[in-house]
PDB file of C-alpha atoms in Angstrom:
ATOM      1  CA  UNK A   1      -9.369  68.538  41.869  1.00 90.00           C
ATOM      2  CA  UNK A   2      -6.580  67.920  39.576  1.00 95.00           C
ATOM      3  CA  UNK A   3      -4.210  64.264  40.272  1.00 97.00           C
ATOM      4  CA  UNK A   4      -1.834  63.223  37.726  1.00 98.00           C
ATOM      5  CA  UNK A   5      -2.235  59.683  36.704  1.00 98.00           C
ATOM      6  CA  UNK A   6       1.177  57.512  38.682  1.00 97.00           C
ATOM      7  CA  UNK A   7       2.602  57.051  34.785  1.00 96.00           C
ATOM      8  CA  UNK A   8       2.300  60.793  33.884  1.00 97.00           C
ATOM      9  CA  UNK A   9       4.107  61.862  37.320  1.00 97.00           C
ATOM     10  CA  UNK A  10       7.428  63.747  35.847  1.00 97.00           C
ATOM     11  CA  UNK A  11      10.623  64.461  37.893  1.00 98.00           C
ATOM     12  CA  UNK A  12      11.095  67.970  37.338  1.00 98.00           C
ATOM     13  CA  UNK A  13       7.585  68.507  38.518  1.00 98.00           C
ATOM     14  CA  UNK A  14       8.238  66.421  41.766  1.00 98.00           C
ATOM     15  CA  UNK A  15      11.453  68.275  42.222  1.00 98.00           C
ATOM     16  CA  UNK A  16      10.036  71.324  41.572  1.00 98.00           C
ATOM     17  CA  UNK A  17       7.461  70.480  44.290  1.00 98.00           C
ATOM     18  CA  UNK A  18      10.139  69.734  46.962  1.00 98.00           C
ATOM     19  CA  UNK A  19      12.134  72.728  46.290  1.00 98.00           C
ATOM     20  CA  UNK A  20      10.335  74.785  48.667  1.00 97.00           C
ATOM     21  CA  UNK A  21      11.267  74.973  52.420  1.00 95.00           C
ATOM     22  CA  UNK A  22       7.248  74.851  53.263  1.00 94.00           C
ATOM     23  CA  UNK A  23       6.635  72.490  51.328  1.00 96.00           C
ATOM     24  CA  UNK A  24       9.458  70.316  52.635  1.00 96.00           C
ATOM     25  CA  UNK A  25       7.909  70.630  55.664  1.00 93.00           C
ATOM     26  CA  UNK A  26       4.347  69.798  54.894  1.00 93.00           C
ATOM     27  CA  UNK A  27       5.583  66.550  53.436  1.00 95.00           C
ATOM     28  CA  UNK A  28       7.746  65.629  56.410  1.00 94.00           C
ATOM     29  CA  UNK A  29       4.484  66.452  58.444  1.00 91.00           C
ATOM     30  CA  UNK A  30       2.885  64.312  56.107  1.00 92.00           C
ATOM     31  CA  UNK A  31       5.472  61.367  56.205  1.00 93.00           C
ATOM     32  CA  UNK A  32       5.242  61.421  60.167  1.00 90.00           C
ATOM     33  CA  UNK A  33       1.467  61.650  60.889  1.00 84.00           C
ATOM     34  CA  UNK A  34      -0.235  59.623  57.816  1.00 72.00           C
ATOM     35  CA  UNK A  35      -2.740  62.322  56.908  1.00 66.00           C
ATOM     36  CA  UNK A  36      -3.440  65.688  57.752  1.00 67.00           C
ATOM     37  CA  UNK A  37      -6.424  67.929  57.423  1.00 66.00           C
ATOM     38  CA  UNK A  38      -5.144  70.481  54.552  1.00 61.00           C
ATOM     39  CA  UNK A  39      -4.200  73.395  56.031  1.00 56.00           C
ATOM     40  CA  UNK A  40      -3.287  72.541  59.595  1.00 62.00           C
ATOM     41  CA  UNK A  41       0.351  72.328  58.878  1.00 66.00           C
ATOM     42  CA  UNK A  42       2.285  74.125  61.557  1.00 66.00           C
ATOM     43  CA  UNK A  43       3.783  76.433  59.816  1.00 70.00           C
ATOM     44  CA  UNK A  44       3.128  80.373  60.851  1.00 75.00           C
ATOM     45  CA  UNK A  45       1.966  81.395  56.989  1.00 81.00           C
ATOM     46  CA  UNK A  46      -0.886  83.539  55.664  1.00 84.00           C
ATOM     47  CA  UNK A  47      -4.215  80.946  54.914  1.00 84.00           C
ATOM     48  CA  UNK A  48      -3.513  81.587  50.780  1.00 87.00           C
ATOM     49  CA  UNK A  49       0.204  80.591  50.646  1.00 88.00           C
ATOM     50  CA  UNK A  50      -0.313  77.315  52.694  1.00 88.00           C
ATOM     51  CA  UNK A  51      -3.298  76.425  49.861  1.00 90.00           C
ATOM     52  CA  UNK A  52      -0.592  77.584  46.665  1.00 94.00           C
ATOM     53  CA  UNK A  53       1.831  75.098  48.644  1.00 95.00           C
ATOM     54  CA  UNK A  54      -0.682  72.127  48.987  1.00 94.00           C
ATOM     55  CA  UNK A  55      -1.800  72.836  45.408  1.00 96.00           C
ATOM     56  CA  UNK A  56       1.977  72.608  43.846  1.00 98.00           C
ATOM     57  CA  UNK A  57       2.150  68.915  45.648  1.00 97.00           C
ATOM     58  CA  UNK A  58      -0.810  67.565  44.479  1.00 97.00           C
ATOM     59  CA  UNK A  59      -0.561  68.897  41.017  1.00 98.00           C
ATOM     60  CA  UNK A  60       2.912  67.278  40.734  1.00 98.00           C
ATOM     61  CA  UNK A  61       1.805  64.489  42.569  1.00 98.00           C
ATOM     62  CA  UNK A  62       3.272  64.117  45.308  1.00 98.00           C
ATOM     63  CA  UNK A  63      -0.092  64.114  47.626  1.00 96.00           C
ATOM     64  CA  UNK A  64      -3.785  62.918  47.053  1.00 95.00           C
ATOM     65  CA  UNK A  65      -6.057  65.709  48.664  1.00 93.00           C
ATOM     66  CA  UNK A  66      -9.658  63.801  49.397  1.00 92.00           C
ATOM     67  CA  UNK A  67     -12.660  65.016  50.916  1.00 89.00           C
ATOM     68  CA  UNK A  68     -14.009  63.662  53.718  1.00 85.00           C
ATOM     69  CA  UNK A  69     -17.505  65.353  55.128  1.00 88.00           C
ATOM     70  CA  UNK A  70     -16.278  69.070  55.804  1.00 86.00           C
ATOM     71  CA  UNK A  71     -12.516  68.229  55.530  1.00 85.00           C
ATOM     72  CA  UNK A  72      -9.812  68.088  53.034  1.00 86.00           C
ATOM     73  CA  UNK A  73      -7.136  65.168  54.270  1.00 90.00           C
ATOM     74  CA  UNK A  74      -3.973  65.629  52.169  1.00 92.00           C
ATOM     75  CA  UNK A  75      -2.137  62.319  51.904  1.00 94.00           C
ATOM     76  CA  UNK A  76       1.401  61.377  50.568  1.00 96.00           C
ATOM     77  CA  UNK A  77       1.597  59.728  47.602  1.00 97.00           C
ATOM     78  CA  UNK A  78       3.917  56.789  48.980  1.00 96.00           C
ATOM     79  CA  UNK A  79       3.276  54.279  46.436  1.00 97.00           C
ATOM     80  CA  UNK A  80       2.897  56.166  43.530  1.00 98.00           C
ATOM     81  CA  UNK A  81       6.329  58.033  44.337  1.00 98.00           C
ATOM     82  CA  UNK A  82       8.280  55.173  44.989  1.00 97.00           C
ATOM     83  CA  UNK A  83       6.855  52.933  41.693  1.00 96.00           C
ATOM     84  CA  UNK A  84       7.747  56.198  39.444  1.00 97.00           C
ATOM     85  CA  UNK A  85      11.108  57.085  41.138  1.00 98.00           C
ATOM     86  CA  UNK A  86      12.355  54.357  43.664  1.00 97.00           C
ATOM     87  CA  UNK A  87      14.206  55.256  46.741  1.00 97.00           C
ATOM     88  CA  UNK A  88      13.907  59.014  45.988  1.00 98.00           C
ATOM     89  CA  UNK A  89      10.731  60.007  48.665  1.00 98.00           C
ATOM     90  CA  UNK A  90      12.715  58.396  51.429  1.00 97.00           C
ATOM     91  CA  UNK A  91      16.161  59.912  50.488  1.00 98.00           C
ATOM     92  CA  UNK A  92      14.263  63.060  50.543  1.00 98.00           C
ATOM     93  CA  UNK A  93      12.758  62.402  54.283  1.00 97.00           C
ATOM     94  CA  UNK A  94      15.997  61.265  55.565  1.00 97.00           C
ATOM     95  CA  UNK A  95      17.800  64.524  54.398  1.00 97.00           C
ATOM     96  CA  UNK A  96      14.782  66.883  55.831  1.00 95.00           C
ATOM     97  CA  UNK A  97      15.330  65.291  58.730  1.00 86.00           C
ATOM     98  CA  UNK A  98      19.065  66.109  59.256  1.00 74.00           C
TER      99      UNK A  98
ATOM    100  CA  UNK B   1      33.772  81.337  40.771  1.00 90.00           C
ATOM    101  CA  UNK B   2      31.575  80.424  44.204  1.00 95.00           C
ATOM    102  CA  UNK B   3      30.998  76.810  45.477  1.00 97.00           C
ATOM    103  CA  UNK B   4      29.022  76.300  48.319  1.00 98.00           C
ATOM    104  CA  UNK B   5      30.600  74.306  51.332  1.00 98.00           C
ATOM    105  CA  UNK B   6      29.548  70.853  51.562  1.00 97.00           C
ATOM    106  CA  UNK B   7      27.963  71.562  55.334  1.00 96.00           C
ATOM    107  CA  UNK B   8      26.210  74.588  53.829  1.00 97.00           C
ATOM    108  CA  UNK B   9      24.295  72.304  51.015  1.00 97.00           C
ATOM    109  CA  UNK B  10      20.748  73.472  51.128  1.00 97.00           C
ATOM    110  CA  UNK B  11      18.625  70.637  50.399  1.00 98.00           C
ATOM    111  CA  UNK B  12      15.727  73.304  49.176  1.00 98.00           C
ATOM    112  CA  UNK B  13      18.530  74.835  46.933  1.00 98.00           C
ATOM    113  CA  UNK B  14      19.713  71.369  45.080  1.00 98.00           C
ATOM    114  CA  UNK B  15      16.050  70.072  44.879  1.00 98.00           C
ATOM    115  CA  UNK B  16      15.337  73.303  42.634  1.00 98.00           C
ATOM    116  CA  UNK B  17      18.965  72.691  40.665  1.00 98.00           C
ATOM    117  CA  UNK B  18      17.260  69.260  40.156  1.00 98.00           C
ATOM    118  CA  UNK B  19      13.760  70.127  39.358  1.00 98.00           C
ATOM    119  CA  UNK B  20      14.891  71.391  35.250  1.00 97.00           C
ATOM    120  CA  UNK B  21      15.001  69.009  32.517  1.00 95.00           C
ATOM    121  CA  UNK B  22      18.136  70.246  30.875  1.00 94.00           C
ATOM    122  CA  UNK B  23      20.026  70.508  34.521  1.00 96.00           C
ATOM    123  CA  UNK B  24      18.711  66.563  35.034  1.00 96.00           C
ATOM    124  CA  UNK B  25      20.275  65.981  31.752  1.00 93.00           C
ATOM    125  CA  UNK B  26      23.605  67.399  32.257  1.00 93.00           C
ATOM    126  CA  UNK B  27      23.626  65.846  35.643  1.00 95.00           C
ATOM    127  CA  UNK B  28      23.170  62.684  34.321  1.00 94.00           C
ATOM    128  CA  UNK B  29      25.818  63.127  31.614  1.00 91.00           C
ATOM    129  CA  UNK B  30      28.131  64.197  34.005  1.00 92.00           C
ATOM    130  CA  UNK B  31      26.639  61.189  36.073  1.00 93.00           C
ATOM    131  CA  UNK B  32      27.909  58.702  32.962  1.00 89.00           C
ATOM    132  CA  UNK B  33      31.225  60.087  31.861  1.00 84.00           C
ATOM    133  CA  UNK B  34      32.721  61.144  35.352  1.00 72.00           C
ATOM    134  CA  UNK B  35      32.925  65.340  33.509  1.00 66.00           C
ATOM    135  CA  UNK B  36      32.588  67.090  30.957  1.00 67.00           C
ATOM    136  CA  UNK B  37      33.676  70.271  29.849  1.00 66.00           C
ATOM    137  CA  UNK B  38      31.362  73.257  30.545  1.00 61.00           C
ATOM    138  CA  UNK B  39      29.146  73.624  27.717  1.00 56.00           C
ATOM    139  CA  UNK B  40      29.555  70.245  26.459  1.00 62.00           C
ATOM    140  CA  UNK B  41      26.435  69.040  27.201  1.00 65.00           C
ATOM    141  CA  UNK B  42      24.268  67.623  24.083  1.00 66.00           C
ATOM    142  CA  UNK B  43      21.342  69.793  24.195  1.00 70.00           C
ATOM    143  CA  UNK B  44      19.926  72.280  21.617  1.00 76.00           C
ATOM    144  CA  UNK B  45      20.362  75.525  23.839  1.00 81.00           C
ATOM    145  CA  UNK B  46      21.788  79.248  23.379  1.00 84.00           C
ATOM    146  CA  UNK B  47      25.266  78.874  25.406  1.00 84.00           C
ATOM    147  CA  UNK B  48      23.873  81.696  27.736  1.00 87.00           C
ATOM    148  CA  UNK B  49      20.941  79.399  28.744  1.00 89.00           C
ATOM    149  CA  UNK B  50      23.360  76.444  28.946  1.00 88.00           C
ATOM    150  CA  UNK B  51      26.182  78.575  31.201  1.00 90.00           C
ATOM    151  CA  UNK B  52      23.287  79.480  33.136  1.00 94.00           C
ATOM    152  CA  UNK B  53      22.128  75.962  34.268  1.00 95.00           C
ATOM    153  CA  UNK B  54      25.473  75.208  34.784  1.00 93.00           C
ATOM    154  CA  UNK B  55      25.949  78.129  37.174  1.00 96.00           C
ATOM    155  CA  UNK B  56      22.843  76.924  38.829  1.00 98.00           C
ATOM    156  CA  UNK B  57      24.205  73.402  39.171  1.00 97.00           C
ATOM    157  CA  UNK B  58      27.213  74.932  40.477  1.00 97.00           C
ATOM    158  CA  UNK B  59      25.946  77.457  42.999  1.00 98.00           C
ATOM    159  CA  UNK B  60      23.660  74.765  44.469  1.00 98.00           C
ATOM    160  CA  UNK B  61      26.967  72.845  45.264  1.00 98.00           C
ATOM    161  CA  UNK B  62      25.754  69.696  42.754  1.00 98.00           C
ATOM    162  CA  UNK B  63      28.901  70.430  40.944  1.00 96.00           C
ATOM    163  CA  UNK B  64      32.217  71.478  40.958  1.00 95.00           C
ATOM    164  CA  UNK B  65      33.676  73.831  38.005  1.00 93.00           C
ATOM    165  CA  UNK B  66      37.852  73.878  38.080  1.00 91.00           C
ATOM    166  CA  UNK B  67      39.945  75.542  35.042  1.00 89.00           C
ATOM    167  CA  UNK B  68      42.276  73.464  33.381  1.00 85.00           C
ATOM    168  CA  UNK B  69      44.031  75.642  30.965  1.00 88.00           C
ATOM    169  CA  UNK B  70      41.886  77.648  29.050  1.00 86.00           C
ATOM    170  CA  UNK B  71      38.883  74.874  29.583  1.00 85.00           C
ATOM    171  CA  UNK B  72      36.074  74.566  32.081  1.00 86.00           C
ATOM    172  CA  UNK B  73      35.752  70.700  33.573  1.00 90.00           C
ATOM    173  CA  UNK B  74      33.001  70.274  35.271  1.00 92.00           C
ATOM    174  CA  UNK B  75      32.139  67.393  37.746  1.00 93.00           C
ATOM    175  CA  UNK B  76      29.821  66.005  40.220  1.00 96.00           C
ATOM    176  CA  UNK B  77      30.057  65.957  43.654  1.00 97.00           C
ATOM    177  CA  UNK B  78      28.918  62.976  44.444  1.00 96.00           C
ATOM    178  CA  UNK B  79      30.744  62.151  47.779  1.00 96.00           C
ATOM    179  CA  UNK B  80      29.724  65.670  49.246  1.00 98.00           C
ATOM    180  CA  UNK B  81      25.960  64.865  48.374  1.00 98.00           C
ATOM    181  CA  UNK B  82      26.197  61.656  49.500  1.00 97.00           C
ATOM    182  CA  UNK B  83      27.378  63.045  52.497  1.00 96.00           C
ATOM    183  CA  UNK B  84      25.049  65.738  53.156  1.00 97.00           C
ATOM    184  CA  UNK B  85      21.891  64.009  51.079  1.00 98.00           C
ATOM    185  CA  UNK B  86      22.276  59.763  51.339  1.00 97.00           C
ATOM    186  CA  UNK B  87      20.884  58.397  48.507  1.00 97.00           C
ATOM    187  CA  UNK B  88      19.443  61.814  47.300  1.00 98.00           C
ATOM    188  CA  UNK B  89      21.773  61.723  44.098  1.00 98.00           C
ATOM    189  CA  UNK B  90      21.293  58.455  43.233  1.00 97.00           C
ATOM    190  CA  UNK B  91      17.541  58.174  43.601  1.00 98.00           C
ATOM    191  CA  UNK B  92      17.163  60.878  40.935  1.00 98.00           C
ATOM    192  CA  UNK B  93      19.671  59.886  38.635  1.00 97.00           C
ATOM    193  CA  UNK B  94      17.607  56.248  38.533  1.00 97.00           C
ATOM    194  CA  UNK B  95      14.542  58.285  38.088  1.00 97.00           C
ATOM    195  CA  UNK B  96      16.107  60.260  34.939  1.00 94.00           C
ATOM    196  CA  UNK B  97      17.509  56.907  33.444  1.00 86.00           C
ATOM    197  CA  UNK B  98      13.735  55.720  33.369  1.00 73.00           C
TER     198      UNK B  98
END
């Protein structure tokens, strides 16, 4: 599976990845709960589009997707995101959340 | 020529305005020398591709476009996204600077 290294992430691709309602609300899910088996966000979407949506974070890096026994657990990025582009993750959280 | 109202920002819709290259570059132009007129921006574009990120920019409600005689002056609105997005603005025009 396909990570960016933390220097290559690039801030169109980031924004790109949290231009998307879904996906806004994956990483709030994300932000609140630590981890979360990949897939089991609550949103009411066919199996497929949830996957495309966890694939456009992690391929702009915005989540780590590891593999643990049978599961995929999809992580935020925290660090990474806030080395490469300071302040910008929690602005984003804060204004989800309004 | 249609500006959103600040209460009816879409934070999906100005994370996509955000999520180009070029529109991050005009932003932070307009970002360093308060506006600009439309099309002023130093990039190596057609002027259709140029009016069209700035139409973007506009219809997301990240700027504001007023006449002023027979020229286009376009500006931020930072107080509006400051207001609707704390810190959003800000954040990314750090992350474009680095």
């Amino acid at each position: 599976m396909f990570h960016p290294a933390t220097a290559d992430l690039s801030l169109p691709s980031v924004m790109h990845a949290l231009s998307d309602p879904v996906r806004l609300a994956i990483v709030a899910q994300l932000a609140a709960a630590g981890s979360d088996p990949c897939g089991d966000v609550d949103v009411d979407l066919h199996k497929s589009t949830i996957s495309h949506h966890y694939r456009v974070l992690r391929e702009a890096g915005v989540t780590v997707t590891t593999v643990e026994g049978r599961t995929r657990i999809v992580r935020l990025r925290r660090e990474d995101l806030d080395t490469r582009f300071p302040g910008l993750l929690d602005a984003v959280l804060r204004a989800v959340q309004n």
